[in-house]
Amino acid sequence: MTIQFNDETFRDDYTFRNSEWAIKRFPFPFHEDSYMYSVNMERHRGGPDGSVYAKRFDVDEHYIAEMRDRALVLADDPLRCQSLPHMTLAGWDLLELIMVSKSEDYPDLFELHRDGTTWRWVNKPLGIDDTFTFMDEASLPYGPMEYITRQTQGDFAVLDQRENNLWMDAGMVTTQADWSLDFDIGMNFFEWHAPVPLAHEMGVFKRALKFLLNVQQDSPARRLNWTMTVNPLLDTSPENYHKWGIQKTTLTPENVGRKQHLRVELQTFYRLPRSNALVFPIRCYLIALEDLVTVPKWGRRLHRVIRDLPAELATYKGFIDNRPIILDYLSRFDDGLPTSPGI
Ligand code: HEM
């Protein structure tokens, strides 16, 4: 399949748009009419052709624009990418995982040629053709994690595993839903999840950690998470809250369909071979409500989910003040018909 890459922005004039193809394959996250936190994890065994689950690192029409946006964020704030000294080996593991996966899954876009430790990496969409020595940092323009994640959509947290816990000791985080790598660096699984309401009491994090500590090589896992974002912003970081937080106050009944976006994260979990680290890619998909409601069962269901979401979750996810405007809009697409389980 040939991908037509969009020329678009996730800031300023917000020319971001989803094609019909992107709308059709959007990972709508609700399999019933209500939502509550749970240990919603499953094996990541791929998915139907064309779906966002089909490839290990999904490349879509937003690829070039997302990589451009990441470069802008990093130029402004280099601390969005950090790797503690003991995580370099995990960075090489990650570079290998992504290069092998992308060259196998998208041979028309990416090529990897290996001759011993001499590797040649060709990234056609970004116009990159680099030859380097595997495991020799001096042969790349950036550290291995930074090099490859500047070329891969989604955020990346790279977790060291020790003392029966996971530690956020490296990451590339420029498209996050209001959390900060610079704040979380060096924290463990319970510490960085501390702000999440209700889930600790429900035992969600204890069970999730147990699952993650046992993820094996070649047996990745996945889950979906979601939130709401006004304007198609990738960078909704605490560092830049002064720029995007205020935009939430611009929502009106007239512009809500165009401005309000459902933000879905496809989160995957891979065990890395040499370092035994766990990598956590967080891939963000945005869809405007006016595009979402073109699929009638999505519009109907989203209305019910948002209407019945506990206030603690709507507050944490940052849209409690805008919930009435969003509900007014979505209610027009809810005909009251029963929905069937599943997506
Ligand atoms: C939220 C990281 C795995 C459930 C978060 C936050 C971070 C994070 C940084 C934001 C916390 C804040 O407000 O500052 C990670 C990392 C993981 C991981 C690095 C991989 C090791 C999981 C797993 C679950 C989970 C396996 C399974 C249930 C949640 C939930 C939230 C959350 C429910 C709140 C999200 C929302 O309501 O939008 N996570 N997480 N996380 N995480 Fe994780």
mmCIF file of C-alpha atoms and ligand atoms in Angstrom:
data_model
loop_
_atom_site.group_PDB
_atom_site.id
_atom_site.type_symbol
_atom_site.label_atom_id
_atom_site.label_comp_id
_atom_site.label_asym_id
_atom_site.label_seq_id
_atom_site.Cartn_x
_atom_site.Cartn_y
_atom_site.Cartn_z
ATOM 1 C CA MET A 1 0.000 0.000 0.000
ATOM 2 C CA THR A 2 1.291 3.470 -0.833
ATOM 3 C CA ILE A 3 0.693 6.082 1.844
ATOM 4 C CA GLN A 4 -0.056 9.666 0.824
ATOM 5 C CA PHE A 5 1.606 11.752 3.530
ATOM 6 C CA ASN A 6 -0.312 14.861 4.628
ATOM 7 C CA ASP A 7 1.327 18.267 4.651
ATOM 8 C CA GLU A 8 -0.179 19.483 7.930
ATOM 9 C CA THR A 9 0.483 21.075 11.306
ATOM 10 C CA PHE A 10 -0.441 20.233 14.898
ATOM 11 C CA ARG A 11 -0.004 23.840 16.076
ATOM 12 C CA ASP A 12 -0.635 27.430 14.958
ATOM 13 C CA ASP A 13 -3.019 27.052 11.988
ATOM 14 C CA TYR A 14 -3.879 23.399 12.779
ATOM 15 C CA THR A 15 -4.087 22.081 9.257
ATOM 16 C CA PHE A 16 -4.160 18.503 10.604
ATOM 17 C CA ARG A 17 -6.872 16.394 9.002
ATOM 18 C CA ASN A 18 -7.836 12.740 8.769
ATOM 19 C CA SER A 19 -8.597 11.209 5.377
ATOM 20 C CA GLU A 20 -11.553 8.838 5.017
ATOM 21 C CA TRP A 21 -9.041 6.009 5.285
ATOM 22 C CA ALA A 22 -7.713 7.336 8.592
ATOM 23 C CA ILE A 23 -11.232 7.790 9.969
ATOM 24 C CA LYS A 24 -12.183 4.247 8.995
ATOM 25 C CA ARG A 25 -9.166 2.742 10.756
ATOM 26 C CA PHE A 26 -9.365 4.980 13.841
ATOM 27 C CA PRO A 27 -8.927 2.865 16.996
ATOM 28 C CA PHE A 28 -12.273 3.627 18.631
ATOM 29 C CA PRO A 29 -11.633 2.492 22.206
ATOM 30 C CA PHE A 30 -15.062 1.717 23.674
ATOM 31 C CA HIS A 31 -16.487 -1.794 23.482
ATOM 32 C CA GLU A 32 -19.526 -0.898 25.591
ATOM 33 C CA ASP A 33 -21.591 2.205 26.449
ATOM 34 C CA SER A 34 -19.688 3.039 29.644
ATOM 35 C CA TYR A 35 -16.057 3.314 30.714
ATOM 36 C CA MET A 36 -14.080 2.645 33.851
ATOM 37 C CA TYR A 37 -10.386 1.880 34.382
ATOM 38 C CA SER A 38 -9.473 -1.803 34.204
ATOM 39 C CA VAL A 39 -6.454 -3.972 33.436
ATOM 40 C CA ASN A 40 -7.388 -3.856 29.761
ATOM 41 C CA MET A 41 -4.329 -5.609 28.393
ATOM 42 C CA GLU A 42 -4.039 -8.320 25.772
ATOM 43 C CA ARG A 43 -1.385 -10.009 23.659
ATOM 44 C CA HIS A 44 -0.343 -7.843 20.717
ATOM 45 C CA ARG A 45 -0.758 -10.342 17.888
ATOM 46 C CA GLY A 46 -1.230 -7.883 15.051
ATOM 47 C CA GLY A 47 -4.694 -7.294 13.591
ATOM 48 C CA PRO A 48 -6.737 -7.094 10.388
ATOM 49 C CA ASP A 49 -4.895 -5.758 7.330
ATOM 50 C CA GLY A 50 -5.029 -1.979 7.227
ATOM 51 C CA SER A 51 -5.921 -1.645 10.922
ATOM 52 C CA VAL A 52 -3.653 0.257 13.318
ATOM 53 C CA TYR A 53 -2.816 -3.094 14.947
ATOM 54 C CA ALA A 54 -1.556 -4.792 11.781
ATOM 55 C CA LYS A 55 2.088 -3.639 11.927
ATOM 56 C CA ARG A 56 4.433 -3.437 14.898
ATOM 57 C CA PHE A 57 5.013 0.319 14.442
ATOM 58 C CA ASP A 58 2.093 1.746 12.496
ATOM 59 C CA VAL A 59 3.052 4.325 9.861
ATOM 60 C CA ASP A 60 0.216 6.467 8.534
ATOM 61 C CA GLU A 61 -0.507 9.642 6.594
ATOM 62 C CA HIS A 62 0.605 11.815 9.544
ATOM 63 C CA TYR A 63 4.133 10.361 9.682
ATOM 64 C CA ILE A 64 6.189 13.180 8.166
ATOM 65 C CA ALA A 65 4.181 15.930 9.882
ATOM 66 C CA GLU A 66 4.457 14.215 13.280
ATOM 67 C CA MET A 67 8.221 13.879 12.914
ATOM 68 C CA ARG A 68 8.432 17.559 11.993
ATOM 69 C CA ASP A 69 6.425 18.452 15.094
ATOM 70 C CA ARG A 70 8.714 16.312 17.279
ATOM 71 C CA ALA A 71 11.803 18.094 15.928
ATOM 72 C CA LEU A 72 10.216 21.471 16.789
ATOM 73 C CA VAL A 73 9.420 20.364 20.339
ATOM 74 C CA LEU A 74 12.973 19.055 20.854
ATOM 75 C CA ALA A 75 14.549 22.219 19.475
ATOM 76 C CA ASP A 76 12.554 24.160 22.057
ATOM 77 C CA ASP A 77 13.037 21.736 24.941
ATOM 78 C CA PRO A 78 15.774 19.068 24.700
ATOM 79 C CA LEU A 79 14.686 17.542 28.043
ATOM 80 C CA ARG A 80 11.770 15.836 26.277
ATOM 81 C CA CYS A 81 14.325 13.180 25.392
ATOM 82 C CA GLN A 82 16.376 11.725 28.248
ATOM 83 C CA SER A 83 18.296 8.529 28.818
ATOM 84 C CA LEU A 84 20.096 7.746 32.069
ATOM 85 C CA PRO A 85 23.604 6.358 31.463
ATOM 86 C CA HIS A 86 22.704 2.698 32.172
ATOM 87 C CA MET A 87 19.971 2.791 29.469
ATOM 88 C CA THR A 88 22.171 3.074 26.383
ATOM 89 C CA LEU A 89 22.060 -0.687 25.754
ATOM 90 C CA ALA A 90 18.249 -0.546 25.849
ATOM 91 C CA GLY A 91 18.475 2.273 23.295
ATOM 92 C CA TRP A 92 20.356 -0.015 20.910
ATOM 93 C CA ASP A 93 17.804 -2.768 21.540
ATOM 94 C CA LEU A 94 15.038 -0.336 20.655
ATOM 95 C CA LEU A 95 16.809 0.904 17.547
ATOM 96 C CA GLU A 96 17.162 -2.685 16.360
ATOM 97 C CA LEU A 97 13.531 -3.561 17.136
ATOM 98 C CA ILE A 98 12.209 -0.583 15.193
ATOM 99 C CA MET A 99 14.586 -0.859 12.235
ATOM 100 C CA VAL A 100 13.943 -4.576 11.800
ATOM 101 C CA SER A 101 10.166 -4.181 12.228
ATOM 102 C CA LYS A 102 9.790 -1.214 9.905
ATOM 103 C CA SER A 103 11.993 -2.643 7.161
ATOM 104 C CA GLU A 104 10.058 -5.935 7.264
ATOM 105 C CA ASP A 105 6.604 -4.357 7.593
ATOM 106 C CA TYR A 106 7.094 -1.463 5.120
ATOM 107 C CA PRO A 107 9.805 -2.597 2.666
ATOM 108 C CA ASP A 108 8.759 0.116 0.200
ATOM 109 C CA LEU A 109 9.490 2.856 2.793
ATOM 110 C CA PHE A 110 12.347 1.561 4.966
ATOM 111 C CA GLU A 111 15.431 -0.581 4.307
ATOM 112 C CA LEU A 112 17.941 -2.101 6.714
ATOM 113 C CA HIS A 113 21.128 -3.665 5.305
ATOM 114 C CA ARG A 114 23.347 -5.415 7.843
ATOM 115 C CA ASP A 115 26.911 -6.593 7.282
ATOM 116 C CA GLY A 116 28.273 -7.612 10.679
ATOM 117 C CA THR A 117 28.141 -4.484 12.812
ATOM 118 C CA THR A 118 28.028 -2.188 9.777
ATOM 119 C CA TRP A 119 24.390 -1.214 9.266
ATOM 120 C CA ARG A 120 22.832 0.928 6.546
ATOM 121 C CA TRP A 121 19.431 2.432 7.315
ATOM 122 C CA VAL A 122 17.302 3.978 4.597
ATOM 123 C CA ASN A 123 14.199 5.983 5.549
ATOM 124 C CA LYS A 124 12.643 7.098 2.278
ATOM 125 C CA PRO A 125 9.819 9.336 3.600
ATOM 126 C CA LEU A 126 12.290 11.408 5.656
ATOM 127 C CA GLY A 127 15.092 11.230 3.063
ATOM 128 C CA ILE A 128 17.609 9.556 5.394
ATOM 129 C CA ASP A 129 20.334 7.159 4.254
ATOM 130 C CA ASP A 130 22.854 6.549 7.071
ATOM 131 C CA THR A 131 25.573 3.960 7.545
ATOM 132 C CA PHE A 132 26.729 3.375 11.123
ATOM 133 C CA THR A 133 28.332 0.829 13.436
ATOM 134 C CA PHE A 134 25.846 -1.012 15.620
ATOM 135 C CA MET A 135 26.676 -0.366 19.316
ATOM 136 C CA ASP A 136 28.998 2.554 18.506
ATOM 137 C CA GLU A 137 27.268 5.772 19.597
ATOM 138 C CA ALA A 138 29.891 7.933 17.921
ATOM 139 C CA SER A 139 28.745 6.638 14.525
ATOM 140 C CA LEU A 140 25.250 8.197 14.875
ATOM 141 C CA PRO A 141 24.238 11.875 15.075
ATOM 142 C CA TYR A 142 22.265 11.207 18.318
ATOM 143 C CA GLY A 143 22.150 8.442 20.921
ATOM 144 C CA PRO A 144 20.452 5.291 19.552
ATOM 145 C CA MET A 145 17.082 5.868 21.268
ATOM 146 C CA GLU A 146 16.906 9.489 20.171
ATOM 147 C CA TYR A 147 18.042 8.646 16.641
ATOM 148 C CA ILE A 148 15.324 6.095 16.002
ATOM 149 C CA THR A 149 12.495 7.780 17.907
ATOM 150 C CA ARG A 150 13.004 10.980 15.915
ATOM 151 C CA GLN A 151 11.877 8.753 13.031
ATOM 152 C CA THR A 152 9.025 6.871 14.695
ATOM 153 C CA GLN A 153 5.531 8.133 15.510
ATOM 154 C CA GLY A 154 4.436 8.012 19.149
ATOM 155 C CA ASP A 155 6.105 8.596 22.481
ATOM 156 C CA PHE A 156 8.454 6.072 24.035
ATOM 157 C CA ALA A 157 9.082 5.282 27.678
ATOM 158 C CA VAL A 158 11.953 2.857 28.205
ATOM 159 C CA LEU A 159 11.716 1.092 31.543
ATOM 160 C CA ASP A 160 14.502 -0.597 33.455
ATOM 161 C CA GLN A 161 13.310 -3.681 35.343
ATOM 162 C CA ARG A 162 14.740 -4.288 38.836
ATOM 163 C CA GLU A 163 13.510 -4.926 42.399
ATOM 164 C CA ASN A 164 10.240 -6.299 40.960
ATOM 165 C CA ASN A 165 9.379 -2.901 39.611
ATOM 166 C CA LEU A 166 9.723 -0.810 36.441
ATOM 167 C CA TRP A 167 11.697 2.447 36.448
ATOM 168 C CA MET A 168 11.263 5.217 33.924
ATOM 169 C CA ASP A 169 14.937 5.650 33.154
ATOM 170 C CA ALA A 170 14.716 6.784 29.526
ATOM 171 C CA GLY A 171 12.200 8.167 27.072
ATOM 172 C CA MET A 172 11.229 10.338 24.130
ATOM 173 C CA VAL A 173 8.058 12.163 25.103
ATOM 174 C CA THR A 174 6.733 14.976 22.895
ATOM 175 C CA THR A 175 3.088 13.975 22.252
ATOM 176 C CA GLN A 176 1.877 13.227 25.762
ATOM 177 C CA ALA A 177 -1.462 13.686 27.492
ATOM 178 C CA ASP A 178 -0.339 16.120 30.180
ATOM 179 C CA TRP A 179 2.533 14.316 31.913
ATOM 180 C CA SER A 180 6.214 15.091 31.957
ATOM 181 C CA LEU A 181 9.217 12.868 31.317
ATOM 182 C CA ASP A 182 11.461 15.399 33.016
ATOM 183 C CA PHE A 183 9.290 15.128 36.143
ATOM 184 C CA ASP A 184 8.888 11.321 36.011
ATOM 185 C CA ILE A 185 12.454 10.346 35.068
ATOM 186 C CA GLY A 186 13.823 7.843 37.596
ATOM 187 C CA MET A 187 10.372 7.112 39.114
ATOM 188 C CA ASN A 188 8.875 3.642 39.469
ATOM 189 C CA PHE A 189 5.540 2.301 38.217
ATOM 190 C CA PHE A 190 3.544 3.317 41.318
ATOM 191 C CA GLU A 191 5.215 6.697 41.667
ATOM 192 C CA TRP A 192 4.550 7.929 38.125
ATOM 193 C CA HIS A 193 0.951 6.632 38.297
ATOM 194 C CA ALA A 194 0.304 8.417 41.616
ATOM 195 C CA PRO A 195 -1.910 11.209 40.129
ATOM 196 C CA VAL A 196 -4.406 8.761 38.536
ATOM 197 C CA PRO A 197 -7.725 8.706 40.479
ATOM 198 C CA LEU A 198 -9.586 5.539 41.599
ATOM 199 C CA ALA A 199 -7.350 3.008 39.819
ATOM 200 C CA HIS A 200 -4.966 2.475 42.764
ATOM 201 C CA GLU A 201 -7.859 1.603 45.103
ATOM 202 C CA MET A 202 -9.224 -0.802 42.484
ATOM 203 C CA GLY A 203 -5.927 -2.712 42.438
ATOM 204 C CA VAL A 204 -5.466 -1.925 38.725
ATOM 205 C CA PHE A 205 -1.804 -0.927 39.015
ATOM 206 C CA LYS A 206 -0.723 -3.886 41.160
ATOM 207 C CA ARG A 207 -2.173 -6.327 38.650
ATOM 208 C CA ALA A 208 -0.914 -4.375 35.640
ATOM 209 C CA LEU A 209 2.639 -4.329 37.003
ATOM 210 C CA LYS A 210 2.553 -8.093 37.636
ATOM 211 C CA PHE A 211 1.528 -8.609 34.012
ATOM 212 C CA LEU A 212 4.245 -6.286 32.697
ATOM 213 C CA LEU A 213 7.076 -7.807 34.719
ATOM 214 C CA ASN A 214 6.312 -11.070 32.917
ATOM 215 C CA VAL A 215 6.122 -9.802 29.335
ATOM 216 C CA GLN A 216 8.457 -12.047 27.336
ATOM 217 C CA GLN A 217 10.515 -11.379 24.214
ATOM 218 C CA ASP A 218 8.501 -11.950 21.006
ATOM 219 C CA SER A 219 5.285 -11.814 22.988
ATOM 220 C CA PRO A 220 4.334 -8.114 23.121
ATOM 221 C CA ALA A 221 1.152 -6.815 24.759
ATOM 222 C CA ARG A 222 -1.125 -3.831 24.139
ATOM 223 C CA ARG A 223 -3.917 -1.693 25.560
ATOM 224 C CA LEU A 224 -5.819 1.459 24.605
ATOM 225 C CA ASN A 225 -6.133 4.615 26.661
ATOM 226 C CA TRP A 226 -8.021 7.796 25.759
ATOM 227 C CA THR A 227 -8.638 11.410 26.645
ATOM 228 C CA MET A 228 -10.041 14.572 25.021
ATOM 229 C CA THR A 229 -8.038 17.411 23.428
ATOM 230 C CA VAL A 230 -9.223 20.788 22.159
ATOM 231 C CA ASN A 231 -7.528 21.407 18.769
ATOM 232 C CA PRO A 232 -5.388 18.703 17.151
ATOM 233 C CA LEU A 233 -2.411 19.250 19.433
ATOM 234 C CA LEU A 234 0.254 16.601 19.779
ATOM 235 C CA ASP A 235 2.216 18.421 22.453
ATOM 236 C CA THR A 236 -0.118 18.683 25.446
ATOM 237 C CA SER A 237 2.675 18.638 28.002
ATOM 238 C CA PRO A 238 2.692 20.286 31.454
ATOM 239 C CA GLU A 239 5.751 22.216 30.229
ATOM 240 C CA ASN A 240 3.581 23.950 27.625
ATOM 241 C CA TYR A 241 0.314 24.085 29.583
ATOM 242 C CA HIS A 242 0.387 27.878 29.380
ATOM 243 C CA LYS A 243 0.063 27.531 25.590
ATOM 244 C CA TRP A 244 -2.617 24.841 25.252
ATOM 245 C CA GLY A 245 -4.561 24.940 28.552
ATOM 246 C CA ILE A 246 -6.100 28.290 27.626
ATOM 247 C CA GLN A 247 -7.341 26.864 24.317
ATOM 248 C CA LYS A 248 -9.854 24.748 26.232
ATOM 249 C CA THR A 249 -11.760 27.951 26.994
ATOM 250 C CA THR A 250 -12.314 28.605 23.261
ATOM 251 C CA LEU A 251 -14.776 25.737 22.811
ATOM 252 C CA THR A 252 -18.284 26.861 21.787
ATOM 253 C CA PRO A 253 -21.441 25.061 20.601
ATOM 254 C CA GLU A 254 -20.583 26.294 17.084
ATOM 255 C CA ASN A 255 -17.003 25.010 16.915
ATOM 256 C CA VAL A 256 -17.108 21.931 19.170
ATOM 257 C CA GLY A 257 -17.469 19.415 16.302
ATOM 258 C CA ARG A 258 -14.394 20.781 14.573
ATOM 259 C CA LYS A 259 -12.230 21.658 17.590
ATOM 260 C CA GLN A 260 -12.898 18.918 20.107
ATOM 261 C CA HIS A 261 -10.857 15.787 19.430
ATOM 262 C CA LEU A 262 -10.968 12.335 20.904
ATOM 263 C CA ARG A 263 -7.366 11.362 21.632
ATOM 264 C CA VAL A 264 -6.670 7.643 21.687
ATOM 265 C CA GLU A 265 -3.369 6.072 22.660
ATOM 266 C CA LEU A 266 -2.397 2.672 21.354
ATOM 267 C CA GLN A 267 0.038 1.529 24.028
ATOM 268 C CA THR A 268 2.231 -1.477 23.381
ATOM 269 C CA PHE A 269 4.775 -3.298 25.529
ATOM 270 C CA TYR A 270 7.892 -5.052 24.188
ATOM 271 C CA ARG A 271 10.606 -6.881 26.131
ATOM 272 C CA LEU A 272 14.047 -5.938 24.808
ATOM 273 C CA PRO A 273 16.586 -8.723 24.281
ATOM 274 C CA ARG A 274 19.997 -7.578 25.615
ATOM 275 C CA SER A 275 19.004 -5.107 28.324
ATOM 276 C CA ASN A 276 15.829 -6.903 29.544
ATOM 277 C CA ALA A 277 14.265 -3.423 29.577
ATOM 278 C CA LEU A 278 10.613 -2.974 28.682
ATOM 279 C CA VAL A 279 9.750 -0.457 26.009
ATOM 280 C CA PHE A 280 6.385 1.283 26.115
ATOM 281 C CA PRO A 281 5.489 2.966 22.821
ATOM 282 C CA ILE A 282 2.466 5.273 23.197
ATOM 283 C CA ARG A 283 0.995 6.043 19.809
ATOM 284 C CA CYS A 284 -1.480 8.932 19.716
ATOM 285 C CA TYR A 285 -4.401 9.057 17.260
ATOM 286 C CA LEU A 286 -6.585 12.186 17.068
ATOM 287 C CA ILE A 287 -10.053 12.501 15.565
ATOM 288 C CA ALA A 288 -12.384 15.534 15.448
ATOM 289 C CA LEU A 289 -15.861 14.840 16.811
ATOM 290 C CA GLU A 290 -17.395 15.861 13.466
ATOM 291 C CA ASP A 291 -15.403 13.065 11.777
ATOM 292 C CA LEU A 292 -16.074 10.565 14.526
ATOM 293 C CA VAL A 293 -19.852 10.933 14.263
ATOM 294 C CA THR A 294 -19.720 9.943 10.587
ATOM 295 C CA VAL A 295 -19.679 6.418 12.034
ATOM 296 C CA PRO A 296 -23.145 6.346 13.663
ATOM 297 C CA LYS A 297 -22.390 3.665 16.258
ATOM 298 C CA TRP A 298 -19.330 5.635 17.456
ATOM 299 C CA GLY A 299 -21.276 8.883 17.879
ATOM 300 C CA ARG A 300 -24.061 7.124 19.765
ATOM 301 C CA ARG A 301 -21.665 5.300 22.074
ATOM 302 C CA LEU A 302 -19.316 8.219 22.750
ATOM 303 C CA HIS A 303 -22.294 10.285 23.876
ATOM 304 C CA ARG A 304 -23.221 7.671 26.483
ATOM 305 C CA VAL A 305 -19.629 7.145 27.659
ATOM 306 C CA ILE A 306 -18.977 10.859 28.152
ATOM 307 C CA ARG A 307 -22.398 11.413 29.766
ATOM 308 C CA ASP A 308 -21.911 8.652 32.356
ATOM 309 C CA LEU A 309 -18.167 9.007 33.002
ATOM 310 C CA PRO A 310 -17.451 9.470 36.735
ATOM 311 C CA ALA A 311 -16.607 13.104 37.535
ATOM 312 C CA GLU A 312 -13.187 12.077 38.919
ATOM 313 C CA LEU A 313 -12.199 10.750 35.491
ATOM 314 C CA ALA A 314 -13.602 13.721 33.542
ATOM 315 C CA THR A 315 -11.667 16.023 35.897
ATOM 316 C CA TYR A 316 -8.413 14.058 35.615
ATOM 317 C CA LYS A 317 -8.749 13.907 31.834
ATOM 318 C CA GLY A 318 -9.235 17.677 31.838
ATOM 319 C CA PHE A 319 -12.633 18.129 30.147
ATOM 320 C CA ILE A 320 -15.065 18.434 33.069
ATOM 321 C CA ASP A 321 -15.743 22.138 32.291
ATOM 322 C CA ASN A 322 -16.398 21.437 28.617
ATOM 323 C CA ARG A 323 -18.464 18.308 29.215
ATOM 324 C CA PRO A 324 -21.845 20.117 28.831
ATOM 325 C CA ILE A 325 -20.890 21.564 25.411
ATOM 326 C CA ILE A 326 -19.554 18.212 24.244
ATOM 327 C CA LEU A 327 -22.685 16.403 25.441
ATOM 328 C CA ASP A 328 -25.038 18.882 23.764
ATOM 329 C CA TYR A 329 -23.260 18.214 20.502
ATOM 330 C CA LEU A 330 -23.013 14.427 20.823
ATOM 331 C CA SER A 331 -26.606 13.995 21.979
ATOM 332 C CA ARG A 332 -27.697 14.928 18.443
ATOM 333 C CA PHE A 333 -26.087 11.697 17.251
ATOM 334 C CA ASP A 334 -27.604 9.435 19.886
ATOM 335 C CA ASP A 335 -30.953 8.124 18.680
ATOM 336 C CA GLY A 336 -31.412 6.048 21.844
ATOM 337 C CA LEU A 337 -31.083 2.751 19.988
ATOM 338 C CA PRO A 338 -29.382 -0.098 21.848
ATOM 339 C CA THR A 339 -25.776 -0.747 20.857
ATOM 340 C CA SER A 340 -24.217 -4.183 20.579
ATOM 341 C CA PRO A 341 -21.142 -5.165 22.606
ATOM 342 C CA GLY A 342 -17.808 -4.836 20.779
ATOM 343 C CA ILE A 343 -16.460 -2.040 18.633
HETATM 344 C C1 HEM B 1 -1.668 7.184 33.274
HETATM 345 C C2 HEM B 1 2.838 5.781 32.210
HETATM 346 C C3 HEM B 1 1.406 1.196 31.901
HETATM 347 C C4 HEM B 1 -2.968 2.503 33.357
HETATM 348 C C5 HEM B 1 -0.310 7.184 33.066
HETATM 349 C C6 HEM B 1 0.543 8.349 33.145
HETATM 350 C C7 HEM B 1 1.788 7.944 32.841
HETATM 351 C C8 HEM B 1 1.753 6.538 32.575
HETATM 352 C C9 HEM B 1 3.043 8.806 32.781
HETATM 353 C C10 HEM B 1 0.106 9.783 33.483
HETATM 354 C C11 HEM B 1 0.126 9.977 34.985
HETATM 355 C C12 HEM B 1 0.005 11.443 35.355
HETATM 356 O O1 HEM B 1 -1.138 11.939 35.466
HETATM 357 O O2 HEM B 1 1.036 12.099 35.527
HETATM 358 C C13 HEM B 1 2.817 4.421 32.005
HETATM 359 C C14 HEM B 1 3.964 3.647 31.596
HETATM 360 C C15 HEM B 1 3.562 2.357 31.517
HETATM 361 C C16 HEM B 1 2.161 2.321 31.871
HETATM 362 C C17 HEM B 1 5.355 4.189 31.321
HETATM 363 C C18 HEM B 1 4.378 1.166 31.107
HETATM 364 C C19 HEM B 1 5.152 0.537 31.857
HETATM 365 C C20 HEM B 1 0.102 1.149 32.281
HETATM 366 C C21 HEM B 1 -0.676 -0.051 32.334
HETATM 367 C C22 HEM B 1 -1.897 0.288 32.741
HETATM 368 C C23 HEM B 1 -1.909 1.736 32.946
HETATM 369 C C24 HEM B 1 -0.200 -1.452 31.978
HETATM 370 C C25 HEM B 1 -3.009 -0.709 32.896
HETATM 371 C C26 HEM B 1 -4.109 -0.624 33.429
HETATM 372 C C27 HEM B 1 -3.007 3.878 33.391
HETATM 373 C C28 HEM B 1 -4.221 4.648 33.608
HETATM 374 C C29 HEM B 1 -3.848 5.986 33.554
HETATM 375 C C30 HEM B 1 -2.418 6.022 33.343
HETATM 376 C C31 HEM B 1 -5.620 4.093 33.828
HETATM 377 C C32 HEM B 1 -4.796 7.201 33.613
HETATM 378 C C33 HEM B 1 -5.075 7.593 32.165
HETATM 379 C C34 HEM B 1 -6.245 8.494 31.879
HETATM 380 O O3 HEM B 1 -7.259 8.475 32.551
HETATM 381 O O4 HEM B 1 -6.175 9.199 30.844
HETATM 382 N N1 HEM B 1 0.453 6.097 32.737
HETATM 383 N N2 HEM B 1 1.754 3.595 32.157
HETATM 384 N N3 HEM B 1 -0.667 2.211 32.665
HETATM 385 N N4 HEM B 1 -1.949 4.729 33.224
HETATM 386 FE FE1 HEM B 1 -0.102 4.149 32.751
#
